[in-house]
Amino acid sequence: MENIVSKTQLTYKTLAISLTFLFSSVVMAKPNVTIVATGGTIAGAGADATNSATYSAAKVPVDTLINAVPQIQNLANVNGVQALQIASESISDKELLTIARQVNELVKKDDVNGVVITHGTDTLEETAFFLNLVIHTDKPIVVVGSMRPSTAISADGPLNLYGAVALAASPESKGKGVLIFMNDSIFAARDTSKRINIHTNAFGSQWGALGMIVESKPYWFREGVKRNTSKSEFNIDQIKGDSLPLVQITYGSDSMTPIAYDAYAKAGVKAIVHAGTGNGSVPNYLVDTFNKLRSGGMQIIRSSRVADGFVLRNAEQPDDKYDWVVAHDLNPQKARLLTALALTKTTDTKEIQRMFWEY
Ligand code: GLU
């Protein structure tokens, strides 16, 4: 009898030890984060450590970037893939689709908990917004860059990368859409842009940051209300080929001419995002041109050259009457991407306008 009791006790003890081990290994397990490197200043190299502005972007490979910040391995099991090695102003829809497909493959893997994309800052906002629209996942996706090359005194890339990995590794980042991390601040992809071309605090959003990272801990203060990632109707899995419907941007000013608009129409451009003055205004002497192009099937998207605020529909211009679309608060470069994706699904202006309200 005594023997049976002690055997049972032993079994319970073994079970307890195994459960404790299992529990602690689950609790202690570090998340897996993959860094998708695309180039930019974060991978830039200058001739001298004092060269913070004159350097070549997209030089340093992903493994060197990772090895330069060994502390990221305390936050997650980090591995890297070199998707591109490019300065981001040279990214076209082809590269954008390549990045999106690569990120999509990664987030589908059970053993990937989060993805960080290192990127040039020039078009970082475009890539982040595109991923925000086409990747169906709740896993954290963080796009990060730097303003100083890796070889500069006080390079900002290492700390930005450290924070980006912390963000991608954090369960709190799940389901918040694609995030931009720069200069300690966590931003939403849809409303964040590069606003200063020199300083390390180059990125901003008129609606403010979502939060901050301090010593690898995220502090959250607000959340976006617009559709993104798993709630998006766009899906990279459904986009075929390596181009998107052709959409171009024109810049508003005084003394414009119809030349560029007519040339774009002739070249087969499907939609023009007009970065108009003020409320996306159209000069009275261009209204006929716009309406002629609209009758020919081209979409007219009224955006604004003003960084903040949002374009009001049927104010300044009778959009309902002309069958034009307004870009809401999306800047022209983001409006270009949403329009291109919209055109993969519809040419109905009411539908396109709905998408601008919802994303
Ligand atoms: N123009 C380059 C790029 O966007 C360098 C700028 C940067 O990354 O800060 O890739």
Short mmCIF file of C-alpha atoms and ligand atoms in Angstrom, two decimals:
data_model
loop_
_atom_site.label_atom_id
_atom_site.label_comp_id
_atom_site.label_asym_id
_atom_site.label_seq_id
_atom_site.Cartn_x
_atom_site.Cartn_y
_atom_site.Cartn_z
CA MET A 1 0.00 0.00 0.00
CA GLU A 2 2.74 2.35 1.08
CA ASN A 3 4.59 1.44 -2.07
CA ILE A 4 1.62 2.35 -4.29
CA VAL A 5 1.23 5.75 -2.55
CA SER A 6 4.88 6.63 -2.98
CA LYS A 7 4.78 5.53 -6.63
CA THR A 8 1.72 7.74 -7.22
CA GLN A 9 3.46 10.62 -5.45
CA LEU A 10 6.48 10.12 -7.64
CA THR A 11 4.34 10.18 -10.80
CA TYR A 12 2.65 13.42 -9.65
CA LYS A 13 6.05 14.90 -8.87
CA THR A 14 7.41 13.99 -12.33
CA LEU A 15 4.28 15.42 -13.93
CA ALA A 16 4.61 18.64 -11.94
CA ILE A 17 8.26 19.02 -12.91
CA SER A 18 7.51 18.40 -16.61
CA LEU A 19 4.59 20.86 -16.55
CA THR A 20 6.75 23.49 -14.86
CA PHE A 21 9.44 22.92 -17.47
CA LEU A 22 6.90 23.10 -20.30
CA PHE A 23 5.27 26.21 -18.83
CA SER A 24 8.55 28.01 -18.32
CA SER A 25 9.82 27.12 -21.78
CA VAL A 26 6.55 28.42 -23.29
CA VAL A 27 6.70 31.57 -21.15
CA MET A 28 10.43 32.05 -21.76
CA ALA A 29 10.31 31.22 -25.49
CA LYS A 30 11.46 34.18 -27.51
CA PRO A 31 9.40 35.15 -30.52
CA ASN A 32 10.85 34.69 -33.99
CA VAL A 33 11.31 37.88 -35.98
CA THR A 34 12.52 38.03 -39.57
CA ILE A 35 14.20 41.16 -40.90
CA VAL A 36 13.51 41.79 -44.58
CA ALA A 37 16.22 44.14 -45.81
CA THR A 38 15.59 46.36 -48.83
CA GLY A 39 18.42 48.93 -48.65
CA GLY A 40 18.21 52.63 -47.86
CA THR A 41 20.31 54.74 -45.52
CA ILE A 42 19.99 52.24 -42.69
CA ALA A 43 22.18 50.08 -44.95
CA GLY A 44 24.18 53.08 -46.16
CA ALA A 45 27.91 53.67 -45.92
CA GLY A 46 29.92 56.89 -46.09
CA ALA A 47 33.61 57.49 -46.72
CA ASP A 48 34.11 58.89 -43.22
CA ALA A 49 32.31 58.78 -39.86
CA THR A 50 31.61 62.50 -40.20
CA ASN A 51 29.63 61.92 -43.40
CA SER A 52 26.08 61.97 -42.08
CA ALA A 53 24.56 63.32 -45.29
CA THR A 54 26.91 62.38 -48.12
CA TYR A 55 27.12 58.62 -48.48
CA SER A 56 25.85 55.76 -50.63
CA ALA A 57 22.57 54.16 -49.62
CA ALA A 58 21.97 50.40 -49.82
CA LYS A 59 25.48 49.03 -49.32
CA VAL A 60 25.50 47.01 -46.10
CA PRO A 61 24.03 43.48 -46.23
CA VAL A 62 21.35 42.29 -43.81
CA ASP A 63 23.65 40.04 -41.75
CA THR A 64 25.97 42.97 -41.04
CA LEU A 65 22.97 45.07 -39.97
CA ILE A 66 21.85 42.31 -37.60
CA ASN A 67 25.32 41.65 -36.21
CA ALA A 68 25.80 45.36 -35.54
CA VAL A 69 23.03 45.18 -32.92
CA PRO A 70 23.61 41.90 -31.03
CA GLN A 71 21.14 43.06 -28.33
CA ILE A 72 18.21 42.32 -30.68
CA GLN A 73 18.85 38.60 -30.06
CA ASN A 74 17.75 39.18 -26.44
CA LEU A 75 14.38 40.37 -27.72
CA ALA A 76 13.74 37.69 -30.33
CA ASN A 77 15.30 34.98 -32.42
CA VAL A 78 16.22 37.20 -35.32
CA ASN A 79 17.11 36.11 -38.82
CA GLY A 80 17.39 38.15 -41.99
CA VAL A 81 16.59 37.97 -45.68
CA GLN A 82 17.92 40.34 -48.31
CA ALA A 83 14.87 41.14 -50.46
CA LEU A 84 16.45 44.07 -52.33
CA GLN A 85 19.47 46.33 -52.01
CA ILE A 86 18.13 49.63 -53.35
CA ALA A 87 17.68 53.31 -52.57
CA SER A 88 13.97 53.64 -52.02
CA GLU A 89 13.37 56.44 -54.55
CA SER A 90 14.05 53.77 -57.19
CA ILE A 91 11.32 51.45 -55.95
CA SER A 92 8.59 50.93 -58.52
CA ASP A 93 5.40 48.88 -58.33
CA LYS A 94 7.46 45.85 -59.36
CA GLU A 95 9.70 46.08 -56.27
CA LEU A 96 6.73 46.97 -54.09
CA LEU A 97 4.97 43.78 -55.18
CA THR A 98 8.17 41.78 -54.59
CA ILE A 99 8.45 43.08 -51.02
CA ALA A 100 4.76 42.46 -50.36
CA ARG A 101 4.94 38.88 -51.65
CA GLN A 102 8.01 38.16 -49.56
CA VAL A 103 6.42 39.56 -46.40
CA ASN A 104 3.22 37.65 -47.19
CA GLU A 105 5.10 34.34 -47.41
CA LEU A 106 6.77 35.08 -44.07
CA VAL A 107 3.65 35.97 -42.09
CA LYS A 108 1.98 32.77 -43.30
CA LYS A 109 4.67 30.71 -41.55
CA ASP A 110 3.77 29.36 -38.11
CA ASP A 111 7.28 29.93 -36.84
CA VAL A 112 7.38 33.65 -37.77
CA ASN A 113 5.87 35.91 -35.11
CA GLY A 114 6.73 39.26 -36.59
CA VAL A 115 8.45 40.93 -39.54
CA VAL A 116 10.67 44.00 -39.70
CA ILE A 117 11.37 45.63 -43.05
CA THR A 118 14.46 47.85 -43.26
CA HIS A 119 13.87 50.49 -45.92
CA GLY A 120 15.08 53.78 -47.35
CA THR A 121 13.17 56.63 -45.82
CA ASP A 122 12.23 58.37 -49.09
CA THR A 123 9.38 56.01 -49.98
CA LEU A 124 9.17 54.11 -46.70
CA GLU A 125 5.69 55.53 -46.18
CA GLU A 126 4.51 54.13 -49.51
CA THR A 127 5.75 50.61 -48.86
CA ALA A 128 4.32 50.65 -45.33
CA PHE A 129 0.91 51.80 -46.59
CA PHE A 130 0.90 49.27 -49.43
CA LEU A 131 1.65 46.41 -47.01
CA ASN A 132 -1.03 47.82 -44.71
CA LEU A 133 -3.53 47.38 -47.54
CA VAL A 134 -2.56 44.00 -49.00
CA ILE A 135 -1.15 41.71 -46.30
CA HIS A 136 -3.77 39.69 -44.46
CA THR A 137 -2.36 39.08 -41.02
CA ASP A 138 -2.58 40.21 -37.44
CA LYS A 139 1.12 39.56 -36.91
CA PRO A 140 3.21 42.67 -36.34
CA ILE A 141 4.81 44.16 -39.44
CA VAL A 142 7.18 47.06 -38.74
CA VAL A 143 8.89 49.22 -41.34
CA VAL A 144 12.03 51.01 -40.18
CA GLY A 145 14.74 53.20 -41.65
CA SER A 146 17.35 55.66 -40.54
CA MET A 147 18.46 59.13 -41.47
CA ARG A 148 22.19 58.63 -40.94
CA PRO A 149 24.23 55.91 -42.63
CA SER A 150 25.54 52.99 -40.61
CA THR A 151 29.08 54.40 -40.73
CA ALA A 152 28.20 57.83 -39.25
CA ILE A 153 28.92 59.11 -35.74
CA SER A 154 25.67 58.66 -33.79
CA ALA A 155 24.09 56.57 -36.53
CA ASP A 156 20.38 56.27 -35.74
CA GLY A 157 19.92 52.94 -37.51
CA PRO A 158 21.00 50.58 -34.70
CA LEU A 159 18.62 52.00 -32.09
CA ASN A 160 15.82 52.23 -34.67
CA LEU A 161 16.41 48.57 -35.55
CA TYR A 162 16.48 47.57 -31.90
CA GLY A 163 13.14 49.31 -31.32
CA ALA A 164 11.64 47.86 -34.49
CA VAL A 165 12.52 44.32 -33.42
CA ALA A 166 11.11 45.00 -29.95
CA LEU A 167 7.90 46.19 -31.60
CA ALA A 168 7.67 43.23 -33.96
CA ALA A 169 8.31 40.85 -31.05
CA SER A 170 5.63 42.38 -28.83
CA PRO A 171 2.21 40.65 -28.67
CA GLU A 172 0.75 44.14 -28.06
CA SER A 173 1.60 45.09 -31.65
CA LYS A 174 -0.75 42.45 -33.08
CA GLY A 175 -3.72 43.62 -35.12
CA LYS A 176 -2.69 47.28 -35.18
CA GLY A 177 -1.94 47.43 -38.90
CA VAL A 178 1.48 47.98 -40.40
CA LEU A 179 3.63 50.16 -38.15
CA ILE A 180 6.41 52.61 -38.93
CA PHE A 181 9.07 52.91 -36.27
CA MET A 182 11.46 55.87 -36.35
CA ASN A 183 13.19 57.95 -33.71
CA ASP A 184 11.51 56.19 -30.72
CA SER A 185 8.02 56.77 -32.14
CA ILE A 186 5.47 54.19 -33.30
CA PHE A 187 3.36 55.41 -36.21
CA ALA A 188 0.43 54.12 -38.26
CA ALA A 189 1.40 53.43 -41.88
CA ARG A 190 -1.62 55.20 -43.40
CA ASP A 191 -1.12 58.71 -42.08
CA THR A 192 2.62 58.97 -41.54
CA SER A 193 5.06 60.57 -43.92
CA LYS A 194 8.60 61.81 -44.22
CA ARG A 195 8.34 65.48 -43.34
CA ILE A 196 11.93 66.56 -42.84
CA ASN A 197 14.72 65.42 -45.13
CA ILE A 198 17.62 66.00 -42.72
CA HIS A 199 16.80 65.42 -39.07
CA THR A 200 16.48 62.07 -37.33
CA ASN A 201 12.91 62.96 -36.37
CA ALA A 202 12.03 62.89 -40.04
CA PHE A 203 8.66 61.19 -39.78
CA GLY A 204 5.40 62.53 -38.49
CA SER A 205 1.65 62.22 -38.70
CA GLN A 206 -0.86 65.01 -38.40
CA TRP A 207 -2.86 62.67 -36.15
CA GLY A 208 0.15 61.95 -33.92
CA ALA A 209 2.16 58.86 -33.07
CA LEU A 210 0.42 55.72 -31.79
CA GLY A 211 3.01 55.33 -29.07
CA MET A 212 6.66 55.20 -28.18
CA ILE A 213 9.32 52.68 -27.32
CA VAL A 214 11.53 53.26 -24.33
CA GLU A 215 14.29 50.72 -23.72
CA SER A 216 12.49 48.06 -25.79
CA LYS A 217 9.14 48.49 -24.03
CA PRO A 218 6.28 49.80 -26.16
CA TYR A 219 3.95 52.42 -24.61
CA TRP A 220 0.69 52.79 -26.58
CA PHE A 221 -1.50 55.89 -26.54
CA ARG A 222 -3.99 55.59 -29.40
CA GLU A 223 -5.22 53.28 -32.15
CA GLY A 224 -6.31 53.92 -35.74
CA VAL A 225 -9.90 53.45 -36.89
CA LYS A 226 -9.33 52.74 -40.58
CA ARG A 227 -9.38 49.33 -42.27
CA ASN A 228 -6.06 47.58 -42.69
CA THR A 229 -4.29 44.18 -43.03
CA SER A 230 -6.70 41.38 -42.05
CA LYS A 231 -9.71 43.74 -42.42
CA SER A 232 -8.66 44.93 -45.88
CA GLU A 233 -10.53 43.95 -49.04
CA PHE A 234 -7.23 43.99 -50.96
CA ASN A 235 -5.04 40.93 -50.87
CA ILE A 236 -1.61 40.39 -52.36
CA ASP A 237 -2.58 36.76 -53.04
CA GLN A 238 -5.10 38.05 -55.58
CA ILE A 239 -2.79 40.45 -57.38
CA LYS A 240 -1.11 38.87 -60.38
CA GLY A 241 1.89 40.08 -62.37
CA ASP A 242 4.47 42.66 -61.48
CA SER A 243 2.67 45.91 -62.16
CA LEU A 244 -0.35 47.83 -60.90
CA PRO A 245 -2.82 49.94 -62.90
CA LEU A 246 -0.93 53.06 -63.96
CA VAL A 247 -1.70 56.02 -61.71
CA GLN A 248 0.32 59.24 -61.73
CA ILE A 249 0.45 62.39 -59.61
CA THR A 250 0.36 65.99 -60.80
CA TYR A 251 1.32 68.90 -58.56
CA GLY A 252 -0.90 71.96 -58.27
CA SER A 253 0.36 75.54 -58.39
CA ASP A 254 -0.54 78.82 -59.97
CA SER A 255 -0.11 79.09 -63.73
CA MET A 256 -0.62 75.45 -64.70
CA THR A 257 -1.12 74.03 -68.20
CA PRO A 258 -3.07 70.99 -69.46
CA ILE A 259 0.07 69.60 -71.13
CA ALA A 260 0.96 67.00 -68.47
CA TYR A 261 -2.66 65.88 -68.06
CA ASP A 262 -3.15 65.34 -71.80
CA ALA A 263 0.21 63.57 -72.07
CA TYR A 264 -0.68 61.19 -69.25
CA ALA A 265 -4.02 60.42 -70.88
CA LYS A 266 -2.27 59.70 -74.17
CA ALA A 267 0.21 57.42 -72.39
CA GLY A 268 -2.63 55.29 -71.01
CA VAL A 269 -2.59 56.49 -67.42
CA LYS A 270 -5.76 55.20 -65.74
CA ALA A 271 -6.05 57.79 -62.98
CA ILE A 272 -4.47 61.08 -62.04
CA VAL A 273 -4.01 62.08 -58.43
CA HIS A 274 -4.13 65.86 -58.57
CA ALA A 275 -2.13 67.24 -55.62
CA GLY A 276 -4.08 70.45 -55.78
CA THR A 277 -3.62 73.67 -53.87
CA GLY A 278 -5.56 74.07 -50.62
CA ASN A 279 -8.61 71.81 -50.61
CA GLY A 280 -7.34 69.90 -53.65
CA SER A 281 -8.48 72.82 -55.78
CA VAL A 282 -8.54 72.73 -59.58
CA PRO A 283 -7.87 75.97 -61.51
CA ASN A 284 -10.95 77.16 -63.43
CA TYR A 285 -9.00 76.94 -66.69
CA LEU A 286 -8.28 73.20 -66.11
CA VAL A 287 -11.79 72.05 -65.23
CA ASP A 288 -12.67 71.36 -68.89
CA THR A 289 -9.50 69.32 -69.33
CA PHE A 290 -10.28 67.26 -66.25
CA ASN A 291 -13.85 66.64 -67.40
CA LYS A 292 -12.72 65.71 -70.90
CA LEU A 293 -10.31 63.15 -69.40
CA ARG A 294 -13.00 61.85 -67.04
CA SER A 295 -15.38 61.36 -70.00
CA GLY A 296 -12.60 59.37 -71.65
CA GLY A 297 -12.52 57.03 -68.64
CA MET A 298 -9.68 58.50 -66.61
CA GLN A 299 -10.28 58.75 -62.87
CA ILE A 300 -9.65 62.14 -61.27
CA ILE A 301 -8.59 61.96 -57.63
CA ARG A 302 -8.43 65.29 -55.83
CA SER A 303 -5.71 65.30 -53.20
CA SER A 304 -3.83 68.25 -51.73
CA ARG A 305 -0.31 69.60 -51.78
CA VAL A 306 -0.94 70.80 -48.21
CA ALA A 307 0.57 68.30 -45.77
CA ASP A 308 -2.16 68.44 -43.13
CA GLY A 309 -5.93 68.56 -43.11
CA PHE A 310 -8.14 66.63 -45.52
CA VAL A 311 -9.87 67.26 -48.82
CA LEU A 312 -13.57 67.93 -48.41
CA ARG A 313 -15.86 66.44 -51.04
CA ASN A 314 -18.05 68.85 -53.01
CA ALA A 315 -16.27 71.82 -51.48
CA GLU A 316 -14.35 74.06 -53.94
CA GLN A 317 -15.39 71.63 -56.69
CA PRO A 318 -18.72 69.82 -57.37
CA ASP A 319 -17.30 66.30 -57.22
CA ASP A 320 -20.71 64.62 -57.48
CA LYS A 321 -21.50 66.53 -60.66
CA TYR A 322 -18.09 65.90 -62.25
CA ASP A 323 -17.82 62.30 -61.01
CA TRP A 324 -14.47 62.93 -59.33
CA VAL A 325 -13.08 61.32 -56.17
CA VAL A 326 -11.47 63.00 -53.17
CA ALA A 327 -8.47 61.47 -51.39
CA HIS A 328 -9.72 62.35 -47.89
CA ASP A 329 -6.62 62.76 -45.66
CA LEU A 330 -4.32 60.53 -47.71
CA ASN A 331 -1.37 62.37 -49.15
CA PRO A 332 -0.89 62.18 -52.94
CA GLN A 333 1.64 59.34 -52.84
CA LYS A 334 -0.61 57.19 -50.66
CA ALA A 335 -3.64 58.16 -52.74
CA ARG A 336 -1.76 56.88 -55.79
CA LEU A 337 -1.39 53.44 -54.21
CA LEU A 338 -4.97 53.18 -52.98
CA THR A 339 -6.24 54.27 -56.41
CA ALA A 340 -4.08 51.66 -58.14
CA LEU A 341 -5.38 48.93 -55.85
CA ALA A 342 -8.95 50.19 -56.22
CA LEU A 343 -8.59 49.95 -60.00
CA THR A 344 -7.69 46.26 -59.70
CA LYS A 345 -11.27 45.80 -58.51
CA THR A 346 -13.52 48.50 -59.97
CA THR A 347 -13.83 51.63 -62.09
CA ASP A 348 -16.98 52.78 -60.28
CA THR A 349 -16.19 56.17 -58.72
CA LYS A 350 -18.66 55.61 -55.88
CA GLU A 351 -16.80 52.45 -54.92
CA ILE A 352 -13.42 54.16 -55.21
CA GLN A 353 -14.71 57.02 -53.05
CA ARG A 354 -15.95 54.50 -50.45
CA MET A 355 -12.46 53.02 -50.32
CA PHE A 356 -10.96 56.45 -49.66
CA TRP A 357 -13.36 56.94 -46.73
CA GLU A 358 -12.61 53.47 -45.31
CA TYR A 359 -8.83 53.17 -45.60
N1 GLU B 1 17.22 58.18 -50.73
C1 GLU B 1 17.66 57.00 -50.05
C2 GLU B 1 16.52 56.04 -49.80
O1 GLU B 1 15.40 56.44 -49.61
C3 GLU B 1 18.32 57.31 -48.77
C4 GLU B 1 17.46 58.05 -47.82
C5 GLU B 1 17.18 57.30 -46.56
O2 GLU B 1 17.05 56.08 -46.52
O3 GLU B 1 17.06 57.98 -45.53
O4 GLU B 1 16.76 54.86 -49.78
#
